């Protein structure tokens, strides 16, 4: 069953993300999941089998476009249609919000999966920069 992700799912989602080698980034903030899930512009879904969370997708409506920032299915149930269900449902919910473009930076291994869902490469390149992160400047009151 696919349902909206809630803050109560954080530990299960963290464990799921860590179950796929290379997916979890240790440079992320400790509360990365709490922040992602509680933003009003986030569309986050989990796939659950009984008590077990075995799929997760997270997307963000940022106005000009939407970003799919995470998609993961538990290795033991990959290939069973869960990823397709999550991606289709997040696309439907983003579309219903009025989003006309969704983008995602995806692992090269997952490119055929996205392409099979109609995703194509846009005529741009993806750049990134590692930020200092963690050095929060104090607020000055004048
Ligand atoms: C990519 C991922 C989310 C797909 O979820 P899934 O539940 O395994 O996918 P589905 O069962 O819905 O697969 C749908 C189709 O995509 C194909 N597919 C799935 N993963 C694939 C991959 N890595 N490479 C090529 N094809 C893939 C399946 O064979 C299937 O094709 P079919 O319907 O013709 O048989 C999942 O494999 C996963 O979590 N991978 C590790 C993390 C990852 O790569 N995340 C992607 C975002 S960075």
mmCIF file of C-alpha atoms and ligand atoms in Angstrom:
data_model
loop_
_atom_site.group_PDB
_atom_site.id
_atom_site.type_symbol
_atom_site.label_atom_id
_atom_site.label_comp_id
_atom_site.label_asym_id
_atom_site.label_seq_id
_atom_site.Cartn_x
_atom_site.Cartn_y
_atom_site.Cartn_z
ATOM 1 C CA UNK A 1 0.000 0.000 0.000
ATOM 2 C CA UNK A 2 1.209 3.498 -0.824
ATOM 3 C CA UNK A 3 0.470 6.277 1.668
ATOM 4 C CA UNK A 4 1.808 9.680 2.637
ATOM 5 C CA UNK A 5 5.006 9.546 4.700
ATOM 6 C CA UNK A 6 4.783 10.974 8.207
ATOM 7 C CA UNK A 7 7.318 11.970 10.818
ATOM 8 C CA UNK A 8 6.614 8.626 12.556
ATOM 9 C CA UNK A 9 8.196 6.897 9.531
ATOM 10 C CA UNK A 10 11.568 8.655 9.904
ATOM 11 C CA UNK A 11 13.470 5.782 11.517
ATOM 12 C CA UNK A 12 12.127 3.227 9.045
ATOM 13 C CA UNK A 13 12.944 5.497 6.080
ATOM 14 C CA UNK A 14 16.461 6.106 7.420
ATOM 15 C CA UNK A 15 17.022 2.362 7.737
ATOM 16 C CA UNK A 16 15.670 1.822 4.224
ATOM 17 C CA UNK A 17 17.969 4.484 2.734
ATOM 18 C CA UNK A 18 20.936 2.969 4.551
ATOM 19 C CA UNK A 19 20.070 -0.512 3.256
ATOM 20 C CA UNK A 20 21.138 0.443 -0.286
ATOM 21 C CA UNK A 21 24.912 0.836 -0.553
ATOM 22 C CA UNK A 22 25.995 4.364 -1.483
ATOM 23 C CA UNK A 23 22.603 6.040 -1.053
ATOM 24 C CA UNK A 24 22.981 7.551 2.417
ATOM 25 C CA UNK A 25 25.255 10.603 2.498
ATOM 26 C CA UNK A 26 27.031 11.079 5.840
ATOM 27 C CA UNK A 27 27.363 14.812 5.127
ATOM 28 C CA UNK A 28 23.604 15.247 5.430
ATOM 29 C CA UNK A 29 22.315 17.036 8.520
ATOM 30 C CA UNK A 30 21.177 14.837 11.411
ATOM 31 C CA UNK A 31 17.606 16.015 10.869
ATOM 32 C CA UNK A 32 17.669 15.705 7.078
ATOM 33 C CA UNK A 33 14.622 13.458 6.999
ATOM 34 C CA UNK A 34 12.617 15.492 9.506
ATOM 35 C CA UNK A 35 13.270 18.638 7.410
ATOM 36 C CA UNK A 36 12.403 16.925 4.151
ATOM 37 C CA UNK A 37 9.175 15.448 5.466
ATOM 38 C CA UNK A 38 7.810 18.454 7.320
ATOM 39 C CA UNK A 39 8.127 21.046 4.544
ATOM 40 C CA UNK A 40 4.690 21.997 3.256
ATOM 41 C CA UNK A 41 6.083 21.820 -0.290
ATOM 42 C CA UNK A 42 7.173 18.199 0.110
ATOM 43 C CA UNK A 43 5.294 15.305 -1.412
ATOM 44 C CA UNK A 44 6.662 12.211 0.346
ATOM 45 C CA UNK A 45 5.223 8.734 0.076
ATOM 46 C CA UNK A 46 6.042 5.354 1.531
ATOM 47 C CA UNK A 47 5.128 1.886 0.362
ATOM 48 C CA UNK A 48 4.263 -0.318 3.297
ATOM 49 C CA UNK A 49 3.842 -4.065 3.550
ATOM 50 C CA UNK A 50 2.169 -4.625 6.894
ATOM 51 C CA UNK A 51 4.346 -2.815 9.434
ATOM 52 C CA UNK A 52 7.355 -2.709 7.140
ATOM 53 C CA UNK A 53 8.306 0.374 5.073
ATOM 54 C CA UNK A 54 9.878 -1.051 1.909
ATOM 55 C CA UNK A 55 9.684 1.922 -0.451
ATOM 56 C CA UNK A 56 10.098 5.686 -0.188
ATOM 57 C CA UNK A 57 9.899 8.616 -2.572
ATOM 58 C CA UNK A 58 10.395 12.279 -1.766
ATOM 59 C CA UNK A 59 9.609 15.214 -4.054
ATOM 60 C CA UNK A 60 9.461 18.965 -3.592
ATOM 61 C CA UNK A 61 7.277 21.518 -5.322
ATOM 62 C CA UNK A 62 9.544 24.554 -5.554
ATOM 63 C CA UNK A 63 7.418 26.667 -7.847
ATOM 64 C CA UNK A 64 9.110 26.734 -11.242
ATOM 65 C CA UNK A 65 9.624 23.007 -11.118
ATOM 66 C CA UNK A 66 9.432 20.009 -8.834
ATOM 67 C CA UNK A 67 12.363 17.878 -7.740
ATOM 68 C CA UNK A 68 12.294 14.200 -7.010
ATOM 69 C CA UNK A 69 15.044 14.024 -4.428
ATOM 70 C CA UNK A 70 14.917 10.394 -3.277
ATOM 71 C CA UNK A 71 13.479 7.132 -4.496
ATOM 72 C CA UNK A 72 14.399 3.848 -2.936
ATOM 73 C CA UNK A 73 12.955 0.372 -2.735
ATOM 74 C CA UNK A 74 14.227 -2.272 -0.341
ATOM 75 C CA UNK A 75 16.702 -4.534 -2.195
ATOM 76 C CA UNK A 76 14.730 -7.643 -1.220
ATOM 77 C CA UNK A 77 11.613 -6.463 -3.092
ATOM 78 C CA UNK A 78 13.132 -4.538 -6.013
ATOM 79 C CA UNK A 79 11.744 -5.483 -9.395
ATOM 80 C CA UNK A 80 8.245 -6.035 -8.031
ATOM 81 C CA UNK A 81 6.646 -2.803 -9.221
ATOM 82 C CA UNK A 82 6.919 -0.809 -5.987
ATOM 83 C CA UNK A 83 9.227 1.845 -7.484
ATOM 84 C CA UNK A 84 6.933 2.264 -10.475
ATOM 85 C CA UNK A 85 3.945 2.694 -8.186
ATOM 86 C CA UNK A 86 5.691 5.310 -6.060
ATOM 87 C CA UNK A 87 6.969 7.292 -9.047
ATOM 88 C CA UNK A 88 3.574 7.268 -10.780
ATOM 89 C CA UNK A 89 1.782 8.368 -7.632
ATOM 90 C CA UNK A 90 4.228 11.206 -6.889
ATOM 91 C CA UNK A 91 3.922 12.389 -10.513
ATOM 92 C CA UNK A 92 0.135 12.354 -10.158
ATOM 93 C CA UNK A 93 0.231 14.348 -6.904
ATOM 94 C CA UNK A 94 2.714 16.901 -8.286
ATOM 95 C CA UNK A 95 0.621 17.316 -11.403
ATOM 96 C CA UNK A 96 -2.475 17.853 -9.270
ATOM 97 C CA UNK A 97 -0.618 20.687 -7.476
ATOM 98 C CA UNK A 98 -0.060 22.359 -10.848
ATOM 99 C CA UNK A 99 3.570 21.332 -11.440
ATOM 100 C CA UNK A 100 4.334 20.954 -15.143
ATOM 101 C CA UNK A 101 7.996 19.857 -14.913
ATOM 102 C CA UNK A 102 9.663 17.406 -12.567
ATOM 103 C CA UNK A 103 13.388 16.808 -12.515
ATOM 104 C CA UNK A 104 15.619 14.327 -10.721
ATOM 105 C CA UNK A 105 19.292 13.562 -10.462
ATOM 106 C CA UNK A 106 19.314 9.803 -10.667
ATOM 107 C CA UNK A 107 21.893 7.109 -10.294
ATOM 108 C CA UNK A 108 23.103 5.935 -13.681
ATOM 109 C CA UNK A 109 21.867 2.397 -12.885
ATOM 110 C CA UNK A 110 18.359 3.762 -12.416
ATOM 111 C CA UNK A 111 18.323 5.745 -15.675
ATOM 112 C CA UNK A 112 16.549 2.961 -17.647
ATOM 113 C CA UNK A 113 13.904 2.796 -14.921
ATOM 114 C CA UNK A 114 13.183 6.537 -15.191
ATOM 115 C CA UNK A 115 13.265 6.444 -18.989
ATOM 116 C CA UNK A 116 10.715 3.640 -18.944
ATOM 117 C CA UNK A 117 8.446 6.097 -17.114
ATOM 118 C CA UNK A 118 8.832 8.753 -19.816
ATOM 119 C CA UNK A 119 11.693 10.726 -18.257
ATOM 120 C CA UNK A 120 14.204 12.209 -20.716
ATOM 121 C CA UNK A 121 17.420 14.226 -20.288
ATOM 122 C CA UNK A 122 16.868 18.011 -20.520
ATOM 123 C CA UNK A 123 19.381 20.152 -22.497
ATOM 124 C CA UNK A 124 21.248 21.252 -19.365
ATOM 125 C CA UNK A 125 24.052 19.915 -17.231
ATOM 126 C CA UNK A 126 23.844 19.182 -13.538
ATOM 127 C CA UNK A 127 26.416 20.884 -11.335
ATOM 128 C CA UNK A 128 26.929 20.628 -7.613
ATOM 129 C CA UNK A 129 29.049 22.253 -4.954
ATOM 130 C CA UNK A 130 29.746 20.904 -1.504
ATOM 131 C CA UNK A 131 28.881 23.674 0.979
ATOM 132 C CA UNK A 132 30.549 24.277 4.323
ATOM 133 C CA UNK A 133 27.350 22.992 6.019
ATOM 134 C CA UNK A 134 26.959 22.973 9.771
ATOM 135 C CA UNK A 135 28.479 26.418 10.443
ATOM 136 C CA UNK A 136 25.257 28.238 11.148
ATOM 137 C CA UNK A 137 25.862 31.976 11.513
ATOM 138 C CA UNK A 138 24.416 33.569 14.649
ATOM 139 C CA UNK A 139 21.557 35.973 14.100
ATOM 140 C CA UNK A 140 22.549 39.555 14.895
ATOM 141 C CA UNK A 141 19.971 41.859 16.431
ATOM 142 C CA UNK A 142 20.483 45.544 15.612
HETATM 143 C C1 LIG B 1 15.356 2.147 -9.057
HETATM 144 C C2 LIG B 1 14.337 1.563 -8.094
HETATM 145 C C3 LIG B 1 13.718 2.649 -7.240
HETATM 146 C C4 LIG B 1 13.242 0.885 -8.926
HETATM 147 O O1 LIG B 1 12.261 0.360 -8.044
HETATM 148 P P1 LIG B 1 11.705 -1.121 -8.305
HETATM 149 O O2 LIG B 1 10.572 -1.354 -7.391
HETATM 150 O O3 LIG B 1 12.851 -2.061 -8.249
HETATM 151 O O4 LIG B 1 11.219 -0.953 -9.810
HETATM 152 P P2 LIG B 1 10.005 -1.688 -10.509
HETATM 153 O O5 LIG B 1 9.849 -3.068 -10.018
HETATM 154 O O6 LIG B 1 8.820 -0.803 -10.457
HETATM 155 O O7 LIG B 1 10.607 -1.744 -11.973
HETATM 156 C C5 LIG B 1 10.000 -1.245 -13.087
HETATM 157 C C6 LIG B 1 10.880 -1.527 -14.275
HETATM 158 O O8 LIG B 1 12.156 -0.906 -14.189
HETATM 159 C C7 LIG B 1 13.183 -1.889 -14.301
HETATM 160 N N1 LIG B 1 14.251 -1.497 -13.400
HETATM 161 C C8 LIG B 1 14.160 -1.293 -12.095
HETATM 162 N N2 LIG B 1 15.360 -0.918 -11.605
HETATM 163 C C9 LIG B 1 16.204 -0.915 -12.650
HETATM 164 C C10 LIG B 1 17.572 -0.641 -12.805
HETATM 165 N N3 LIG B 1 18.349 -0.280 -11.747
HETATM 166 N N4 LIG B 1 18.115 -0.729 -14.034
HETATM 167 C C11 LIG B 1 17.356 -1.102 -15.091
HETATM 168 N N5 LIG B 1 16.058 -1.390 -15.017
HETATM 169 C C12 LIG B 1 15.492 -1.280 -13.796
HETATM 170 C C13 LIG B 1 12.544 -3.197 -13.921
HETATM 171 O O9 LIG B 1 13.202 -4.275 -14.532
HETATM 172 C C14 LIG B 1 11.142 -3.001 -14.434
HETATM 173 O O10 LIG B 1 11.056 -3.264 -15.814
HETATM 174 P P3 LIG B 1 9.867 -4.169 -16.388
HETATM 175 O O11 LIG B 1 8.578 -3.558 -15.861
HETATM 176 O O12 LIG B 1 10.029 -4.031 -17.861
HETATM 177 O O13 LIG B 1 10.131 -5.521 -15.868
HETATM 178 C C15 LIG B 1 14.975 0.479 -7.177
HETATM 179 O O14 LIG B 1 15.531 -0.521 -7.966
HETATM 180 C C16 LIG B 1 15.994 1.028 -6.188
HETATM 181 O O15 LIG B 1 15.652 1.445 -5.084
HETATM 182 N N6 LIG B 1 17.280 1.031 -6.579
HETATM 183 C C17 LIG B 1 18.340 1.512 -5.709
HETATM 184 C C18 LIG B 1 18.268 3.012 -5.452
HETATM 185 C C19 LIG B 1 18.124 3.816 -6.731
HETATM 186 O O16 LIG B 1 18.758 3.546 -7.741
HETATM 187 N N7 LIG B 1 17.263 4.834 -6.670
HETATM 188 C C20 LIG B 1 16.963 5.645 -7.847
HETATM 189 C C21 LIG B 1 17.051 7.085 -7.611
HETATM 190 S S1 LIG B 1 18.694 7.693 -7.381
#
